[in-house]
Amino acid sequence: MTEARRGATATCRPTGTPDRQRPIGALRDGEPVAVEGGVEGGYEAEALLRESRASVDPELRSAIASLPAGMRQVALYHFGWQHADGTPAAGNAGKAIRPALVLTAAAALGGPAARAAAGRAAAAVELVHNFTLLHDDVMDRDTTRRHRPTAWTVFGDADAILVGDALQALALRLLAADPHPASAAAAVRLADCVMELCEGQHTDTSMERRAPGEVTLDETLVMAEAKTGALLGCACALGGLYAGADAAHVDALDAFGREAGLAFQLIDDVIGIWGDPRQTGKPAGADLAARKKSLPVVAALNSGTPAAAELAELYAAPYEEGKEDLDRTALLVERAGGRDWAQARAADRMAGAMQELARAVPDPEAAGGLLALAEFVTRRST
Amino acid sequence: MTEARRGATATCRPTGTPDRQRPIGALRDGEPVAVEGGVEGGYEAEALLRESRASVDPELRSAIASLPAGMRQVALYHFGWQHADGTPAAGNAGKAIRPALVLTAAAALGGPAARAAAGRAAAAVELVHNFTLLHDDVMDRDTTRRHRPTAWTVFGDADAILVGDALQALALRLLAADPHPASAAAAVRLADCVMELCEGQHTDTSMERRAPGEVTLDETLVMAEAKTGALLGCACALGGLYAGADAAHVDALDAFGREAGLAFQLIDDVIGIWGDPRQTGKPAGADLAARKKSLPVVAALNSGTPAAAELAELYAAPYEEGKEDLDRTALLVERAGGRDWAQARAADRMAGAMQELARAVPDPEAAGGLLALAEFVTRRST
């Protein structure tokens, strides 16, 4: 281990009483901030993601190759491995943070052997994530994903629904066919997580139909935890199960992933409003134009400020191009405190994540990889 | 055992060389026909279905009760246990033929102990069936199911998709949480079946978009086997697995279910054209009005008869009420031989099913329940 890496580990190690004042990655103004050990942590996370992609891609590709021909094409397109016409593509299937969490959690509690054993579980989690993306895009009528047209815009709703269904089956099949002693418990946990993901999306779609003033911050947080935190938590928990960890440690890993996931969602919502369109791949202010009740918006709406009243009035009517300045709408969210609130809550959640991590993986050195991944996802700008 | 029942078993027992001339239940003019042993066989099937519903309903209700509140309401409506407003309903969740096949196959090869052990597997198969119904209704824009408005018409597309997703997760969770030694193999088989069901629906939706003349009878049969045969086969195979049967017997049970399933689909397609609307719950000729390329229609279109040419011309344009007489369209299918073909092929498939059953369950008495169920589904008129 190099001096610099040891330094990073020492700086980032989880403790029972984390310092809430310590700047956390991207949380200052939504831009990456160079903090002590941060750059090094970033490098470590990128290496973990690269190694995880290298382990998981063969499992994923072989699972998708087992799909019947008609659906395989849609899946290969969705994963970025094929163009819509069936010609090979370079692949742009996201950063695969969830499989990296599975493998890194397994390594943290069970070393390289557990990491090696957890390959199928990591692929299963990534398949579940992609099944929900395919379905959510249909329901939300989202037309862009990872800088490309969404599957339903290319192949139609029916194929996007069916391939999502098949990816869920593939995910649970991978675990059912895995002779590892933890595979059945992992399948139960992953299936429970799918139900929570579905409930989160159910709440989200029903919230989008309601008037802005009728949506509370608490239910938005519960929804965000179900939609985003649950699968990050499940990923970490599966890693723990494959390392043979006991229930208390597995639950602490789950809680770590949930807290980090909520921090991630808060940052993601900030980026959805104030992020650079060249990096997000979405037009500036798209979330505001779609009247999305994201966390900073709901916090702003519930702030009781004059800006909140003005924002509620705007949100009560559909966005009209030329009539509304989205930069001004974003400024209202900021003036009503939505941006500061989201960033402060993200910092709180990261602190909570570190407490859970200290419980789950008491050895700070073993916990370094998970910490680096948690910091990476909250530091991202795309 | 009564005289009459012994008589029925002797009449219906599977043999290596089934008599293809023996009349099969409903196959004469789509109406139930009293054949030797048929009525008794019908009673036996009805008792099996009733007993199976009594075993499976508590498992199903407890699985659905575990769903988060928002989705539970949609599931309870779909299963007929609640009205749309959440008040209790008598329940009309179909005949539950698939769980009856699981339990009866388990009993045939493993006796009452295997039947008792296979309760979760039976519920899992029924959950998968209902997940595909929820999703298929969204894709096909079908507005009626079991004489009631479909879930998507009541709760919207998003909720129907999400609850379908959750039912698949519940199904595979039931097996993953089942300590029975066969549960992992059953989960692999059920997940494979989900993929085949999805591929069948994918082919079906893509066939519906193509010109009538471009659809072959072979691909329609492959599609029907994937959409209907696969899950009936899987149900029987799961029963075999829970009875501890070896691979050859499990595969023969699967083949039995597939053959019976295709016979069922052929009859179902006949009923979809010539059935009594009071019994089918769908308007007369609805399949023809929707230009459905069901098996009798595709057979008719490929018959090279003058009626086929006339039918193809009608099918090339959308149905217009008042302009087209659907009774006449049905008559064209019949004149082109579509009805006779479907009934003859259903008889062939039933004969095939009996051959497979003789392989799977050599003891004719033990095979009686499965035979009764196979005859029941091909004798149904609703």
mmCIF file of C-alpha atoms in Angstrom, chain A residues 67-71 131 135 138-139 158-159 161-162 165-166 168-170 172-173 176-177 184 187-188 191-192 194-195 198-199 201-202 205, chain B residues 67-71 131 135 138-139 158-159 161-162 165-166 168-170 172-173 176-177 184 187-188 191-192 194-195 198-199 201-202 205:
data_model
loop_
_atom_site.group_PDB
_atom_site.id
_atom_site.type_symbol
_atom_site.label_atom_id
_atom_site.label_comp_id
_atom_site.label_asym_id
_atom_site.label_seq_id
_atom_site.Cartn_x
_atom_site.Cartn_y
_atom_site.Cartn_z
ATOM 1 C CA LEU A 67 -32.573 -14.996 -23.580
ATOM 2 C CA PRO A 68 -34.691 -16.062 -26.554
ATOM 3 C CA ALA A 69 -33.628 -14.202 -29.719
ATOM 4 C CA GLY A 70 -36.463 -11.681 -29.944
ATOM 5 C CA MET A 71 -35.879 -10.302 -26.470
ATOM 6 C CA PHE A 131 -35.370 -4.417 -15.283
ATOM 7 C CA HIS A 135 -40.193 -0.481 -16.799
ATOM 8 C CA VAL A 138 -42.185 3.091 -19.988
ATOM 9 C CA MET A 139 -44.285 4.402 -17.080
ATOM 10 C CA ALA A 158 -44.591 -4.202 -25.136
ATOM 11 C CA ASP A 159 -40.981 -5.230 -25.780
ATOM 12 C CA ILE A 161 -42.134 -4.450 -20.556
ATOM 13 C CA LEU A 162 -41.404 -8.044 -21.659
ATOM 14 C CA ASP A 165 -39.936 -9.104 -17.014
ATOM 15 C CA ALA A 166 -37.347 -11.458 -18.496
ATOM 16 C CA GLN A 168 -36.174 -10.045 -13.418
ATOM 17 C CA ALA A 169 -36.574 -13.770 -14.130
ATOM 18 C CA LEU A 170 -32.912 -13.993 -15.207
ATOM 19 C CA LEU A 172 -33.684 -14.646 -9.692
ATOM 20 C CA ARG A 173 -32.664 -17.600 -11.878
ATOM 21 C CA ALA A 176 -31.614 -20.096 -7.760
ATOM 22 C CA ALA A 177 -28.973 -21.862 -9.889
ATOM 23 C CA ALA A 184 -31.549 -18.784 -1.230
ATOM 24 C CA ALA A 187 -32.910 -14.514 -3.506
ATOM 25 C CA VAL A 188 -35.435 -13.849 -0.725
ATOM 26 C CA ALA A 191 -37.257 -10.455 -4.227
ATOM 27 C CA ASP A 192 -38.235 -8.364 -1.186
ATOM 28 C CA VAL A 194 -38.031 -5.805 -5.977
ATOM 29 C CA MET A 195 -41.326 -5.359 -4.102
ATOM 30 C CA CYS A 198 -42.154 -1.393 -7.136
ATOM 31 C CA GLU A 199 -43.835 0.264 -4.168
ATOM 32 C CA GLN A 201 -42.272 3.646 -8.135
ATOM 33 C CA HIS A 202 -45.980 3.237 -7.325
ATOM 34 C CA THR A 205 -46.207 7.892 -10.013
ATOM 35 C CA LEU B 67 -47.305 -6.703 -0.529
ATOM 36 C CA PRO B 68 -46.915 -3.035 0.395
ATOM 37 C CA ALA B 69 -50.315 -1.361 0.809
ATOM 38 C CA GLY B 70 -50.446 0.569 -2.460
ATOM 39 C CA MET B 71 -49.926 -2.499 -4.601
ATOM 40 C CA PHE B 131 -48.350 -11.546 -13.337
ATOM 41 C CA HIS B 135 -48.910 -7.392 -18.166
ATOM 42 C CA VAL B 138 -51.705 -3.774 -20.620
ATOM 43 C CA MET B 139 -49.887 -4.684 -23.854
ATOM 44 C CA ALA B 158 -48.248 1.951 -14.226
ATOM 45 C CA ASP B 159 -49.949 0.128 -11.356
ATOM 46 C CA ILE B 161 -47.146 -3.139 -14.618
ATOM 47 C CA LEU B 162 -45.791 -2.662 -11.087
ATOM 48 C CA ASP B 165 -43.586 -7.123 -11.392
ATOM 49 C CA ALA B 166 -44.290 -7.592 -7.690
ATOM 50 C CA GLN B 168 -43.297 -12.275 -10.195
ATOM 51 C CA ALA B 169 -41.020 -11.351 -7.283
ATOM 52 C CA LEU B 170 -43.495 -12.914 -4.818
ATOM 53 C CA LEU B 172 -39.840 -16.585 -6.914
ATOM 54 C CA ARG B 173 -39.610 -15.484 -3.275
ATOM 55 C CA ALA B 176 -36.507 -19.230 -2.495
ATOM 56 C CA ALA B 177 -37.941 -19.251 1.050
ATOM 57 C CA ALA B 184 -34.071 -24.294 -6.076
ATOM 58 C CA ALA B 187 -37.211 -21.802 -9.106
ATOM 59 C CA VAL B 188 -34.792 -22.313 -12.021
ATOM 60 C CA ALA B 191 -37.725 -18.566 -14.126
ATOM 61 C CA ASP B 192 -36.975 -20.322 -17.439
ATOM 62 C CA VAL B 194 -41.185 -16.882 -17.360
ATOM 63 C CA MET B 195 -38.660 -16.197 -20.119
ATOM 64 C CA CYS B 198 -42.298 -13.464 -22.346
ATOM 65 C CA GLU B 199 -40.900 -14.687 -25.654
ATOM 66 C CA GLN B 201 -45.983 -12.781 -25.837
ATOM 67 C CA HIS B 202 -43.203 -10.965 -27.756
ATOM 68 C CA THR B 205 -47.450 -8.922 -30.320
#
